[in-house]
Tab-separated table of C-alpha atoms and ligand atoms in Angstrom:
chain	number	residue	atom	x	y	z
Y	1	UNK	CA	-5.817	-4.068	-19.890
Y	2	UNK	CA	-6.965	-1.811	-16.906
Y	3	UNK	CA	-10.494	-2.130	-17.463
Y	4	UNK	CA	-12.775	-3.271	-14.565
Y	5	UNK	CA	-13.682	-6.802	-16.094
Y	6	UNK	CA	-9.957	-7.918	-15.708
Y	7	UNK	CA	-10.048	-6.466	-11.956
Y	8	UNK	CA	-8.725	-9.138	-9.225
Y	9	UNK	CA	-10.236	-7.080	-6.367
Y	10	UNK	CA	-14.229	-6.717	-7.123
Y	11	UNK	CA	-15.647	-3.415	-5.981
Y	12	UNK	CA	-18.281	-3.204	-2.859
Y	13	UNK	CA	-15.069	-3.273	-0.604
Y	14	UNK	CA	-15.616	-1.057	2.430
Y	15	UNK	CA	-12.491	0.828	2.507
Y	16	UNK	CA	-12.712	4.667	3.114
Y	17	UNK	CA	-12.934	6.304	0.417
Y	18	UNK	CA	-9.754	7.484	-1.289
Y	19	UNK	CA	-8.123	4.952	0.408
Y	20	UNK	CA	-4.245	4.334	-0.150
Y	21	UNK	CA	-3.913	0.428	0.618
Y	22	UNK	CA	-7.304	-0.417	-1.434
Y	23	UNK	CA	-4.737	1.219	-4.738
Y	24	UNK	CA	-1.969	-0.811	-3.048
Y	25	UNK	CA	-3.808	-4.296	-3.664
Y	26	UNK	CA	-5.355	-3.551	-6.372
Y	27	UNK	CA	-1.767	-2.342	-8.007
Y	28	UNK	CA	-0.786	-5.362	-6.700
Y	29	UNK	CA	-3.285	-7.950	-8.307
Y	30	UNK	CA	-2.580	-6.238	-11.646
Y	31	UNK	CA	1.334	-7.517	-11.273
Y	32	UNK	CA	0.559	-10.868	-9.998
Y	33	UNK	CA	-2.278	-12.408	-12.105
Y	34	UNK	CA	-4.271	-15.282	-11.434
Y	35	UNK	CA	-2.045	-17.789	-10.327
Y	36	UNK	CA	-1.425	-16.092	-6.789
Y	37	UNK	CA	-2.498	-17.270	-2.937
Y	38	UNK	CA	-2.878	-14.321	-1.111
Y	39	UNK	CA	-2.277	-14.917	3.000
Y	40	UNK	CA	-3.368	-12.118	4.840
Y	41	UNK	CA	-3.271	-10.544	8.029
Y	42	UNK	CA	-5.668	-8.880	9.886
Y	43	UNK	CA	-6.289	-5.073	9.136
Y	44	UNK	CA	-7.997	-2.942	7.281
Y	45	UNK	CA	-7.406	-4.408	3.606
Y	46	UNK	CA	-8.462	-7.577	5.647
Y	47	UNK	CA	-11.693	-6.441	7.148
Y	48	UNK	CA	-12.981	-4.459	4.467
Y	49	UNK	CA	-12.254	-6.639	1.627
Y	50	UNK	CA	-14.047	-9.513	3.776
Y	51	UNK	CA	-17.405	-8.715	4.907
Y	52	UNK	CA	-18.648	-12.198	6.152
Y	53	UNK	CA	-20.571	-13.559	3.842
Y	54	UNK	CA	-18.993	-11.499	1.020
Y	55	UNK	CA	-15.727	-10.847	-0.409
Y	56	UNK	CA	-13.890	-8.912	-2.946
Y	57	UNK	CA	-10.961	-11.132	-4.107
Y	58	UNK	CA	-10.923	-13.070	-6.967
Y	59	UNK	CA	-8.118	-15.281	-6.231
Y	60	UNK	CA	-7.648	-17.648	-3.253
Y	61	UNK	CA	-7.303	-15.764	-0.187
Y	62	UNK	CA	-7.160	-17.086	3.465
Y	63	UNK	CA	-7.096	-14.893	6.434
Y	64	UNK	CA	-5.174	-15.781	9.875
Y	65	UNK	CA	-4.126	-13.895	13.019
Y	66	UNK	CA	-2.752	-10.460	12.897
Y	67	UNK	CA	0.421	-11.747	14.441
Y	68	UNK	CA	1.424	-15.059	12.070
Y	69	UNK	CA	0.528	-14.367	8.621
Y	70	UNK	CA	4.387	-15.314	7.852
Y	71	UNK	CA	4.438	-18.624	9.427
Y	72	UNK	CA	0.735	-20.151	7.439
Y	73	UNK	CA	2.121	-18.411	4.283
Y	74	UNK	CA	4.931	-20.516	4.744
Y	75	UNK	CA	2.566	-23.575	5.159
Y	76	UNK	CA	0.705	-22.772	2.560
Y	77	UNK	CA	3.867	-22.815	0.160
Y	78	UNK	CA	5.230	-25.902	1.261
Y	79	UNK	CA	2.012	-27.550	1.270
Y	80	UNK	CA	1.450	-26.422	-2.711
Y	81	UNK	CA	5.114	-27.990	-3.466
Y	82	UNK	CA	3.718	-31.275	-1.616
Y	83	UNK	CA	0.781	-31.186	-4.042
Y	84	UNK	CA	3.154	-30.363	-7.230
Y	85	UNK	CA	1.897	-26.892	-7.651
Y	86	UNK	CA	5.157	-25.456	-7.669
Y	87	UNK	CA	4.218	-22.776	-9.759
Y	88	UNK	CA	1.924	-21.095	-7.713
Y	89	UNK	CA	2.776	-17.949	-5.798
Y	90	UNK	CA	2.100	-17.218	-2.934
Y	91	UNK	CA	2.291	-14.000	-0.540
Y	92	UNK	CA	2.234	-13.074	2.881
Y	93	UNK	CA	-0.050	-9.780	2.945
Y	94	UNK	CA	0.066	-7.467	6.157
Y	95	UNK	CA	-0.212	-3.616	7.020
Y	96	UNK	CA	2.860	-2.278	9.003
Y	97	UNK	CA	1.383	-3.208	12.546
Y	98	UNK	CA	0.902	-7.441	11.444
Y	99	UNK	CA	4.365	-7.154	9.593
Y	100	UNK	CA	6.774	-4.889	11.113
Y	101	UNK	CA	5.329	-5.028	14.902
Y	102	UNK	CA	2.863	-8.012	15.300
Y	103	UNK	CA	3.849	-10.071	13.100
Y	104	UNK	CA	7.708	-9.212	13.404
Y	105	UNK	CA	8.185	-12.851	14.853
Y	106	UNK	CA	6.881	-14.897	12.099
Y	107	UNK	CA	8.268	-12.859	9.363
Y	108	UNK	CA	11.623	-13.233	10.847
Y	109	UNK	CA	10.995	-17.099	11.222
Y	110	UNK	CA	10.005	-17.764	7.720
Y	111	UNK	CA	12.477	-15.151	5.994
Y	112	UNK	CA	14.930	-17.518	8.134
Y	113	UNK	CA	13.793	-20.494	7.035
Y	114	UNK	CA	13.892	-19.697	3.548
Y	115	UNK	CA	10.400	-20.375	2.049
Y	116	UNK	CA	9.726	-19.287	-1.252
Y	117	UNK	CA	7.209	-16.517	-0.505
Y	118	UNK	CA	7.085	-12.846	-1.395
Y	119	UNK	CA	6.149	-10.858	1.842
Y	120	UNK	CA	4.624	-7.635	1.088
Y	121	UNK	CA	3.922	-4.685	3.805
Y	122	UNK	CA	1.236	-2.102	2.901
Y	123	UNK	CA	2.233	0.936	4.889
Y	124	UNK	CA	-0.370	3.225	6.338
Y	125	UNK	CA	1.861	4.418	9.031
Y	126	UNK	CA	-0.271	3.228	12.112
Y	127	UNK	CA	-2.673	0.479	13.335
Y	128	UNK	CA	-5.302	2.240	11.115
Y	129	UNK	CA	-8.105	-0.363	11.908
Y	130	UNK	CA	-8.243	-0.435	15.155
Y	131	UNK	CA	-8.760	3.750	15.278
Y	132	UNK	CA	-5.091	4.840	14.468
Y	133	UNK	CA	-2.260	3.516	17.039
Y	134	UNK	CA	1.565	4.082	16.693
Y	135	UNK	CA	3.669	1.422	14.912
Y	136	UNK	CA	7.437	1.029	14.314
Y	137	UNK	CA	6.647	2.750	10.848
Y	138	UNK	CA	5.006	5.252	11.928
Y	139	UNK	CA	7.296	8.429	11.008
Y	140	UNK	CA	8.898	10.456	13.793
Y	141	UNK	CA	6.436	13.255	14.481
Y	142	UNK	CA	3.908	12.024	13.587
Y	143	UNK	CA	0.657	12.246	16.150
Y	144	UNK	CA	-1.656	9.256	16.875
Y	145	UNK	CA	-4.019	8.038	19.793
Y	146	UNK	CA	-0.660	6.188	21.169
Y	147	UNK	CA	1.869	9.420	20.361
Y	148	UNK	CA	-0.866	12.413	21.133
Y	149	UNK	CA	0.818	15.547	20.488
Y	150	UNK	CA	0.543	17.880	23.754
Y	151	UNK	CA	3.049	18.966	25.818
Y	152	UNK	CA	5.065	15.982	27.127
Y	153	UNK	CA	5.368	14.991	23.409
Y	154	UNK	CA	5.055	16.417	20.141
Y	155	UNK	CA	3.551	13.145	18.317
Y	156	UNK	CA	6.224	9.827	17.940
Y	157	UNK	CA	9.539	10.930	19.072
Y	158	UNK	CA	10.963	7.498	17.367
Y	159	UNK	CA	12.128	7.270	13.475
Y	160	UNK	CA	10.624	4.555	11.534
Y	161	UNK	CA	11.593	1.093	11.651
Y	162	UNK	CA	13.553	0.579	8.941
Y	163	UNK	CA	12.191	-2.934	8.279
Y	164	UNK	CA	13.313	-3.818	4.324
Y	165	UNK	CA	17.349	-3.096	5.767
Y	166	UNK	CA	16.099	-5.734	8.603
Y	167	UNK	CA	15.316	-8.099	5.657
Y	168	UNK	CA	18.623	-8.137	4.328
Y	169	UNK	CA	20.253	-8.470	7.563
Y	170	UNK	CA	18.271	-11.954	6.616
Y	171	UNK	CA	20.600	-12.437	3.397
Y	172	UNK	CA	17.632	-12.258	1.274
Y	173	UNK	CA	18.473	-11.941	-2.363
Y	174	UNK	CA	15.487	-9.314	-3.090
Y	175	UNK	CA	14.299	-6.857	-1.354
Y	176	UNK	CA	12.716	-3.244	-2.330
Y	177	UNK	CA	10.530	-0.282	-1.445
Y	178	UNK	CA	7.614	0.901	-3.622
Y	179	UNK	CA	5.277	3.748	-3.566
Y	180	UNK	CA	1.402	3.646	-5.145
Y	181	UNK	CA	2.151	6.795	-6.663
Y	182	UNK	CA	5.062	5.363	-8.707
Y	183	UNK	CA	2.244	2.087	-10.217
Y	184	UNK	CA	4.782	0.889	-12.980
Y	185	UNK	CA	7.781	0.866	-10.552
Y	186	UNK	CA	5.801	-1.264	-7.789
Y	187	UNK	CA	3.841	-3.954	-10.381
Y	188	UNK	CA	7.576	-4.086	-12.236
Y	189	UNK	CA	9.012	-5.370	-8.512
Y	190	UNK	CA	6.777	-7.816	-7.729
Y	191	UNK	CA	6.636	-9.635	-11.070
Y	192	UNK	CA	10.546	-9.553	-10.451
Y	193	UNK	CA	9.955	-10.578	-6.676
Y	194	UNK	CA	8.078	-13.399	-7.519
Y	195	UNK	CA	10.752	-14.670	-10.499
Y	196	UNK	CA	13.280	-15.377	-8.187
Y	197	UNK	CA	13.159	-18.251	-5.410
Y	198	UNK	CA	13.117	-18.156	-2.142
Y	199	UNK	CA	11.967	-15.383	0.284
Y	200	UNK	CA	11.593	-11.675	-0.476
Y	201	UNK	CA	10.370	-8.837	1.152
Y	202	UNK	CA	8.948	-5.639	-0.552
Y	203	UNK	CA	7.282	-2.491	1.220
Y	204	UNK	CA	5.072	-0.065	-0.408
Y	205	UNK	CA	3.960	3.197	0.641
Y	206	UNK	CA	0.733	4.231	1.147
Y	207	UNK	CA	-1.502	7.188	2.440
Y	208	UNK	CA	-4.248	6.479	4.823
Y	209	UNK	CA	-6.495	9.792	4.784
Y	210	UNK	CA	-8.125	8.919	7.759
Y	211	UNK	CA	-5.321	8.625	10.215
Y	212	UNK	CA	-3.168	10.827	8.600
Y	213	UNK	CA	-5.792	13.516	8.602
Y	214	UNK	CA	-5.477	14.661	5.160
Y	215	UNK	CA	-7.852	14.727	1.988
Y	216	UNK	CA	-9.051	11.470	0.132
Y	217	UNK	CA	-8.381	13.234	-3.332
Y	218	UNK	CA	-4.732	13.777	-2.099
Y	219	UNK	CA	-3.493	10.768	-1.428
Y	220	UNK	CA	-1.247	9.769	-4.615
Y	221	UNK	CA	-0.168	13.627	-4.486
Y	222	UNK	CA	0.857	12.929	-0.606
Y	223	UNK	CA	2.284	9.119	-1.816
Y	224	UNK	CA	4.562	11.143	-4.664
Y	225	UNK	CA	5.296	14.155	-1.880
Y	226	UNK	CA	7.062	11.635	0.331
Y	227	UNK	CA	9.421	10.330	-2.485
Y	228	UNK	CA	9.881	13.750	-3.700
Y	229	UNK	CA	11.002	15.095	-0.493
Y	230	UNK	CA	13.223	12.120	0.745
Y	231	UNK	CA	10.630	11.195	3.335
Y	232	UNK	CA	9.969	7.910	1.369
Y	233	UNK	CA	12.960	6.583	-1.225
Y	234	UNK	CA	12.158	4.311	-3.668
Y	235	UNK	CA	15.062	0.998	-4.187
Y	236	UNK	CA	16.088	-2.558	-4.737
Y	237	UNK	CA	18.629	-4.358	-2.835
Y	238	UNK	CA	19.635	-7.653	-5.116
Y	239	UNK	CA	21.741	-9.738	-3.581
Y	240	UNK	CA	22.815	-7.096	-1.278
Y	241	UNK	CA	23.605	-4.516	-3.452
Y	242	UNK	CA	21.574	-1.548	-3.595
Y	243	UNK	CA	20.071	0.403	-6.506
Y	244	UNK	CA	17.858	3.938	-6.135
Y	245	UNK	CA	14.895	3.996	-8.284
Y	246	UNK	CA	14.553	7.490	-8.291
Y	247	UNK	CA	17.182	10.157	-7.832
Y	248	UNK	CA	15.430	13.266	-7.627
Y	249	UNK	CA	18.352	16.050	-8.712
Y	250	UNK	CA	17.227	17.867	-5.134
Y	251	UNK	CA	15.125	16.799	-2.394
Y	252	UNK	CA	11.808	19.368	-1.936
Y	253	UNK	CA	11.271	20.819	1.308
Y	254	UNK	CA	9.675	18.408	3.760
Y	255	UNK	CA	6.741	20.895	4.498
Y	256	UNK	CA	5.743	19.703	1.232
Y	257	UNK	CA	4.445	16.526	2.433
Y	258	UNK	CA	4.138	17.279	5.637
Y	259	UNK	CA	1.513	20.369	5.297
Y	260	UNK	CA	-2.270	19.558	5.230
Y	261	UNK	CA	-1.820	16.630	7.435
Y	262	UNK	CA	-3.326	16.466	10.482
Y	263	UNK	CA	-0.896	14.207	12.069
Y	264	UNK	CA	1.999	17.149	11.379
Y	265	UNK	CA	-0.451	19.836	11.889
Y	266	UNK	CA	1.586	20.372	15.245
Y	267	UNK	CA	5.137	20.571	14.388
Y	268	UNK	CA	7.399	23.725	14.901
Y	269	UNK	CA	9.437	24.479	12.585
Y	270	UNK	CA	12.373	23.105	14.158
Y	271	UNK	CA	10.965	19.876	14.079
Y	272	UNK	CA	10.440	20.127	10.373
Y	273	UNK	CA	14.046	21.207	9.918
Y	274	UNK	CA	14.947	18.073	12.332
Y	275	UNK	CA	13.200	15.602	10.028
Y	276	UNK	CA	14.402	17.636	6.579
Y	277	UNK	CA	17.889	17.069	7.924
Y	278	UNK	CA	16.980	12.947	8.917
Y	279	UNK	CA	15.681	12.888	5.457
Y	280	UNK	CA	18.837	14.530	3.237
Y	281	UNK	CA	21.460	12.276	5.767
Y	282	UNK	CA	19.862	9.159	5.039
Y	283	UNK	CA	19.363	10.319	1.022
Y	284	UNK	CA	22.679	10.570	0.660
Y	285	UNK	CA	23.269	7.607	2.246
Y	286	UNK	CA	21.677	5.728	0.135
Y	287	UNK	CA	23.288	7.115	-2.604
Y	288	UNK	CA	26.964	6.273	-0.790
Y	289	UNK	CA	25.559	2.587	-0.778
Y	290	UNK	CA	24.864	2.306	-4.438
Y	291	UNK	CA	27.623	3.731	-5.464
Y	292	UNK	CA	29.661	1.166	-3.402
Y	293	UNK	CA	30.712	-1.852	-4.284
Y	294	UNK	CA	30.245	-3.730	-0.933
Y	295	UNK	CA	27.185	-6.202	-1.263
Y	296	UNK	CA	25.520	-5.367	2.361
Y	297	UNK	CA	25.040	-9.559	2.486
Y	298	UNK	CA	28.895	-10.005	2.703
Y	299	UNK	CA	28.613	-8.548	6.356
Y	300	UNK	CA	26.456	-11.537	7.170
Q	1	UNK	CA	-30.724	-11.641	18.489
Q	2	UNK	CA	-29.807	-12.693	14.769
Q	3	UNK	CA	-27.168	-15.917	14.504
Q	4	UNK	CA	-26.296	-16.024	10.961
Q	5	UNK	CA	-25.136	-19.152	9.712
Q	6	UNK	CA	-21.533	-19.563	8.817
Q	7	UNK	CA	-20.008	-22.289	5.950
Q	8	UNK	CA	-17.229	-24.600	7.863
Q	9	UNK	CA	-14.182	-22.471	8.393
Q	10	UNK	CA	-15.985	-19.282	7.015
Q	11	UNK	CA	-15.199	-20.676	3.589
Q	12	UNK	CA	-17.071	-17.750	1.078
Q	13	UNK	CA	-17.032	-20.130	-2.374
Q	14	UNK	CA	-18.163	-17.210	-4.245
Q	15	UNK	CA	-15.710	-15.048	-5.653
Q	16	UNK	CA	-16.037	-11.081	-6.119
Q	17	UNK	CA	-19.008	-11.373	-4.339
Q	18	UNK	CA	-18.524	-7.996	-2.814
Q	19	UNK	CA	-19.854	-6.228	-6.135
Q	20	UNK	CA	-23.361	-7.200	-4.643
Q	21	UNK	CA	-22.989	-4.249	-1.885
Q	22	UNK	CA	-23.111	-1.056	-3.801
Q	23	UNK	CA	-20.879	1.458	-2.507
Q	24	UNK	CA	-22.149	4.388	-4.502
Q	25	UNK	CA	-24.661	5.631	-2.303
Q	26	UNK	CA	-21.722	6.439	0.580
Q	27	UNK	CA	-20.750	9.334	-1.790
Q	28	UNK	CA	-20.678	12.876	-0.879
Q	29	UNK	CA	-19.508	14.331	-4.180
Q	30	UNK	CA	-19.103	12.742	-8.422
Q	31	UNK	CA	-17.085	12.829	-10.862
Q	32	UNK	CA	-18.451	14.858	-13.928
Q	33	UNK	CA	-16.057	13.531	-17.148
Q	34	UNK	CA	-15.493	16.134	-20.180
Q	35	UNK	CA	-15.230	13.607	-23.199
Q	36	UNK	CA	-13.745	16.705	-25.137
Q	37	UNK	CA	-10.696	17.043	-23.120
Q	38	UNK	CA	-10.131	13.686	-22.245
Q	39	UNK	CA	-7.179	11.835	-24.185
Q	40	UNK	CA	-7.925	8.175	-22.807
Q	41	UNK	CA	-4.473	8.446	-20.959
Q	42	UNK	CA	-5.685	5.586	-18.662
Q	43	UNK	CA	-4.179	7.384	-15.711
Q	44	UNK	CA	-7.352	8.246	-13.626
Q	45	UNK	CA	-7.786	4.039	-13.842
Q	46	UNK	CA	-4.461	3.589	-12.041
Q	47	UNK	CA	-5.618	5.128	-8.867
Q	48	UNK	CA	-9.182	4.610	-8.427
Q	49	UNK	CA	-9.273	2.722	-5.117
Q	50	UNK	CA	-12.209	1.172	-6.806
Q	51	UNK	CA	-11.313	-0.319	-10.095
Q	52	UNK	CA	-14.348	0.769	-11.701
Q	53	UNK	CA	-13.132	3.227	-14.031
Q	54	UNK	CA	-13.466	2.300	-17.921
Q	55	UNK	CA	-12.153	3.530	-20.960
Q	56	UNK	CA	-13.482	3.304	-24.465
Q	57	UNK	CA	-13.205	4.895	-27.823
Q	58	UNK	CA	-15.590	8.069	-26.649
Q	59	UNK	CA	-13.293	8.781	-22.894
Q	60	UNK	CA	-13.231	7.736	-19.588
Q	61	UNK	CA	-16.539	6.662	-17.446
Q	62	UNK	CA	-17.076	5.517	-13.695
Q	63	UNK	CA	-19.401	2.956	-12.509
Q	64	UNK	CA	-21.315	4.691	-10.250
Q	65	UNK	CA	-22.858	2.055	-8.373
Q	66	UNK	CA	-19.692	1.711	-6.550
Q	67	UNK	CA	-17.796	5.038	-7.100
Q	68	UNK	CA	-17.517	6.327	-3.530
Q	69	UNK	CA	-16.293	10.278	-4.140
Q	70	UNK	CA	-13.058	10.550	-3.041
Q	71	UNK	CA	-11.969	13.129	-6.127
Q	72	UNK	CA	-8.631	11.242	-6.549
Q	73	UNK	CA	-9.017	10.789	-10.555
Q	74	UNK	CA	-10.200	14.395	-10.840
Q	75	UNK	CA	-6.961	15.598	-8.852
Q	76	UNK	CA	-4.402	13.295	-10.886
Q	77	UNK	CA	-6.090	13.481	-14.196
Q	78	UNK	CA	-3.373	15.455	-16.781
Q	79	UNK	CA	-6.057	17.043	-18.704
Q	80	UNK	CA	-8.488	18.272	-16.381
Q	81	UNK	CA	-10.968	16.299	-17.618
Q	82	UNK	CA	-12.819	15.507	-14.183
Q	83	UNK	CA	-14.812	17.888	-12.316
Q	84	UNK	CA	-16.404	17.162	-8.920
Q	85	UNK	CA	-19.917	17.832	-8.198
Q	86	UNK	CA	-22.081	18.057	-5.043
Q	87	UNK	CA	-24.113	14.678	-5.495
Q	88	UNK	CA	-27.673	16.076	-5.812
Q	89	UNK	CA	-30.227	12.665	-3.911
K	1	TPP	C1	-3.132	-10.173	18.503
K	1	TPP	C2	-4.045	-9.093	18.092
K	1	TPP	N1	-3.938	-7.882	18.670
K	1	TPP	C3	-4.746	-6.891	18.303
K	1	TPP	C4	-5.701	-7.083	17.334
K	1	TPP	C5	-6.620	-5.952	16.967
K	1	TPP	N2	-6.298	-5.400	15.659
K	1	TPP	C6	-6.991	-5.730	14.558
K	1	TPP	S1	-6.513	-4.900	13.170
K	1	TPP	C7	-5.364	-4.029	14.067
K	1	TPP	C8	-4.527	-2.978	13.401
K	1	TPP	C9	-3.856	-3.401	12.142
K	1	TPP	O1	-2.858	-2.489	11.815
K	1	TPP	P1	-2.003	-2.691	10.507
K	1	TPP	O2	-1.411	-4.033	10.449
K	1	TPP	O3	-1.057	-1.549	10.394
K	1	TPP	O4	-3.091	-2.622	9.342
K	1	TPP	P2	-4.068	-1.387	8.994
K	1	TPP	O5	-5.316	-1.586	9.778
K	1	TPP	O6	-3.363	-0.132	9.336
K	1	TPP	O7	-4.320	-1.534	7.535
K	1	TPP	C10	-5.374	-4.415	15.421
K	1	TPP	C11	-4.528	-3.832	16.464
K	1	TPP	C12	-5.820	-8.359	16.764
K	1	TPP	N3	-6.714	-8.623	15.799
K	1	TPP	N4	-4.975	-9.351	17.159
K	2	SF4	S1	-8.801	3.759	7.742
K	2	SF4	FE1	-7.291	4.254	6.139
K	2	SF4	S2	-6.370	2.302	5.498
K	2	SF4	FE2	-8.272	1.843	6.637
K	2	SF4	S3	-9.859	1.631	5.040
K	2	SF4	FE3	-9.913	3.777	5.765
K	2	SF4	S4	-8.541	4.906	4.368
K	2	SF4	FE4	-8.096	2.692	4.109
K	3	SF4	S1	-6.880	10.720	-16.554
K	3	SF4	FE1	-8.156	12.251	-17.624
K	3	SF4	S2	-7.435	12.150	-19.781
K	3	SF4	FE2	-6.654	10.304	-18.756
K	3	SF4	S3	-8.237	8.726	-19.203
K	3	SF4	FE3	-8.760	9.638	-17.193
K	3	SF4	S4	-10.203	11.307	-17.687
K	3	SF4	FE4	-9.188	10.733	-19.603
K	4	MG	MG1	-1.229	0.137	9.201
């Protein structure tokens, strides 16, 4: 089932190697099959899957601006219903910077408007292409050529955009998290993703060793870290109600994750405590919200 | 200067094509796979960035005309069945 002949994504991509998104997509293919159109946005999976004449996908893939992969994934869809391909999925592909930042705009627009397309974040934290910028997900702390770590600032003083929440606030009916270390979890949300109609909006997790300054072999032990320590939590909200997908019994110690990379090389240990404490207060209240029975699209 | 000629819309109508450009020689390190302690778990295929890991009755193999070197099946493997070794050229 896993073997290379049935892979999506061809190999000869020029992704770093160990790379976390190059898993993500190829995690991702595995879930959706053949009968996909993949819209993506500029950004590394974009430019290193793509090398002009050459490419690595397997199933139709068109690639727009960094800022409005949204809006022609919406086009695309409505144009496959004119043409009586219903059936055929389609998603709107972009790392944090097109989807969260960039792209914020058009995602918002076409969540709005109700297409029927599965937009999918790959999170490596920063604007990793373009030589490692901050983004609204990058984690508070963190240091990058945007948030240098020196002494006005000890890397991003902001938390991370918490983007799937904004999604709801949309009254979508799915929305989720996902984490390349956790494979079965992520495929399992977006075959259901893609079984229900309309928009939906899933995020995955995934470690970038280059801009987060940490080793290639590492990165699904860094991708599990961050779900281990609370730093990353894994969940589904359906139709507004919220379900964790793992409950570790007790959160480990953020230095966990956070030691060996370079982009938290520089935090004191009151800054560690600072984002342990974030990470337990928002933990638990997650857990508050699924064991509530308000539906967070009844405050719509 | 070198204009390369470019389909209408920068349409590539071949798909996979990318398996022509062989990755393998970027690679610093290898993976050396024990056949003895490997139990064809699958897991080490799961995470290759690559997709180029296959398994068959005798264990686990890479394809190293793309495998790049970045150790991540020889960290996550259960069994300790992958070693990593200085690429000798
Ligand atoms: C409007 C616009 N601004 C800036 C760029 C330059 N640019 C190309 S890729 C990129 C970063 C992409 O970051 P992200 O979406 O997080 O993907 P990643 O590279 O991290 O995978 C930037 C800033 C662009 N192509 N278009
Ligand atoms: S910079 Fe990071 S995200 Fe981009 S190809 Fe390299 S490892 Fe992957
Ligand atoms: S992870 Fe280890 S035991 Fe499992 S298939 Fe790969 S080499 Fe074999
Ligand atoms: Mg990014």
């Amino acid at each position: 089932m896993n073997e290379p002949e049935n892979e999506l994504l061809a190999p000869g991509h020029r992704t770093c190697a160990g790379c976390g998104p190059a898993i993500a997509i190829r995690q991702m293919l595995r879930a959706t099959g053949k009968n996909v159109v993949i819209c993506e946005a500029t950004g590394c999976m974009e430019v290193t899957s793509t090398a002009y004449p050459e490419t690595s996908w397997k199933v139709p893939w068109i690639h727009v601006l960094f800022e409005n992969v949204s809006s022609v994934a919406s086009g695309v869809k409505e144009a496959l219903i004119k043409q009586g391909k219903d059936d055929v999925k389609v998603i709107a592909l972009a790392g944090d910077g097109g989807m969260v930042d960039i792209g914020f705009r058009a995602l918002s627009g076409a969540m709005e408007r109700g297409h029927d397309v599965l937009f999918l974040c790959y999170d490596n934290e920063a604007y990793m292409n373009t030589g490692v910028q901050r983004s609204g997900a990058t984690p508070f702390g963190a240091a990058t050529t945007t948030s240098p770590a020196g002494t006005e600032i000890a890397g991003k003083q902001e938390w991370k955009k918490n983007v799937p929440f904004i999604a709801v606030a949309h009254g979508l009916k799915y929305v989720a998290t996902a984490s390349i270390a956790y494979p079965e979890d992520f495929q399992a949300k977006i075959k259901k993703a893609l079984s229900i109609k309309g928009p939906k909006y899933l995020h995955v997790h995934c470690p970038c060793p280059v801009g987060w300054g940490c080793d290639g072999a590492k990165t699904i032990k860094y991708a599990k870290a961050a779900v281990e320590t609370g730093l990353w939590a894994l969940y589904e909200i359906e139709e507004g109600k919220l379900k964790l997908n793992t409950k570790p019994s007790e959160l480990k110690p953020a230095e966990e994750y956070l030691r060996g990379q370079r982009r938290f090389k520089h935090l004191k240990e009151e800054d560690i405590k600072k984002i342990e404490k974030h990470a337990k207060q928002r933990f638990d209240h997650l857990l508050e919200l699924e064991n509530s029975e308000i539906s967070l699209l009844k405050v719509l | 200067m070198i204009i390369m000629e470019t389909t209408i819309g920068g349409i590539i109508y071949e798909p996979g094509s990318s398996a022509k450009t062989k990755t393998g020689d970027w690679r610093t390190f290898k993976p050396i796979f024990d056949n003895e302690k490997c139990k064809r778990c699958g897991i080490c295929q799961k995470f290759c960035p690559e997709g180029i890991i296959s398994i068959n009755e005798q264990g686990a193999k890479a394809n190293m005309d793309y495998c790049k070197g970045c150790g991540i099946c020889a960290e996550e493997c259960p069994f300790k069945a992958i070693t990593m070794e200085v690429e000798k050229k």
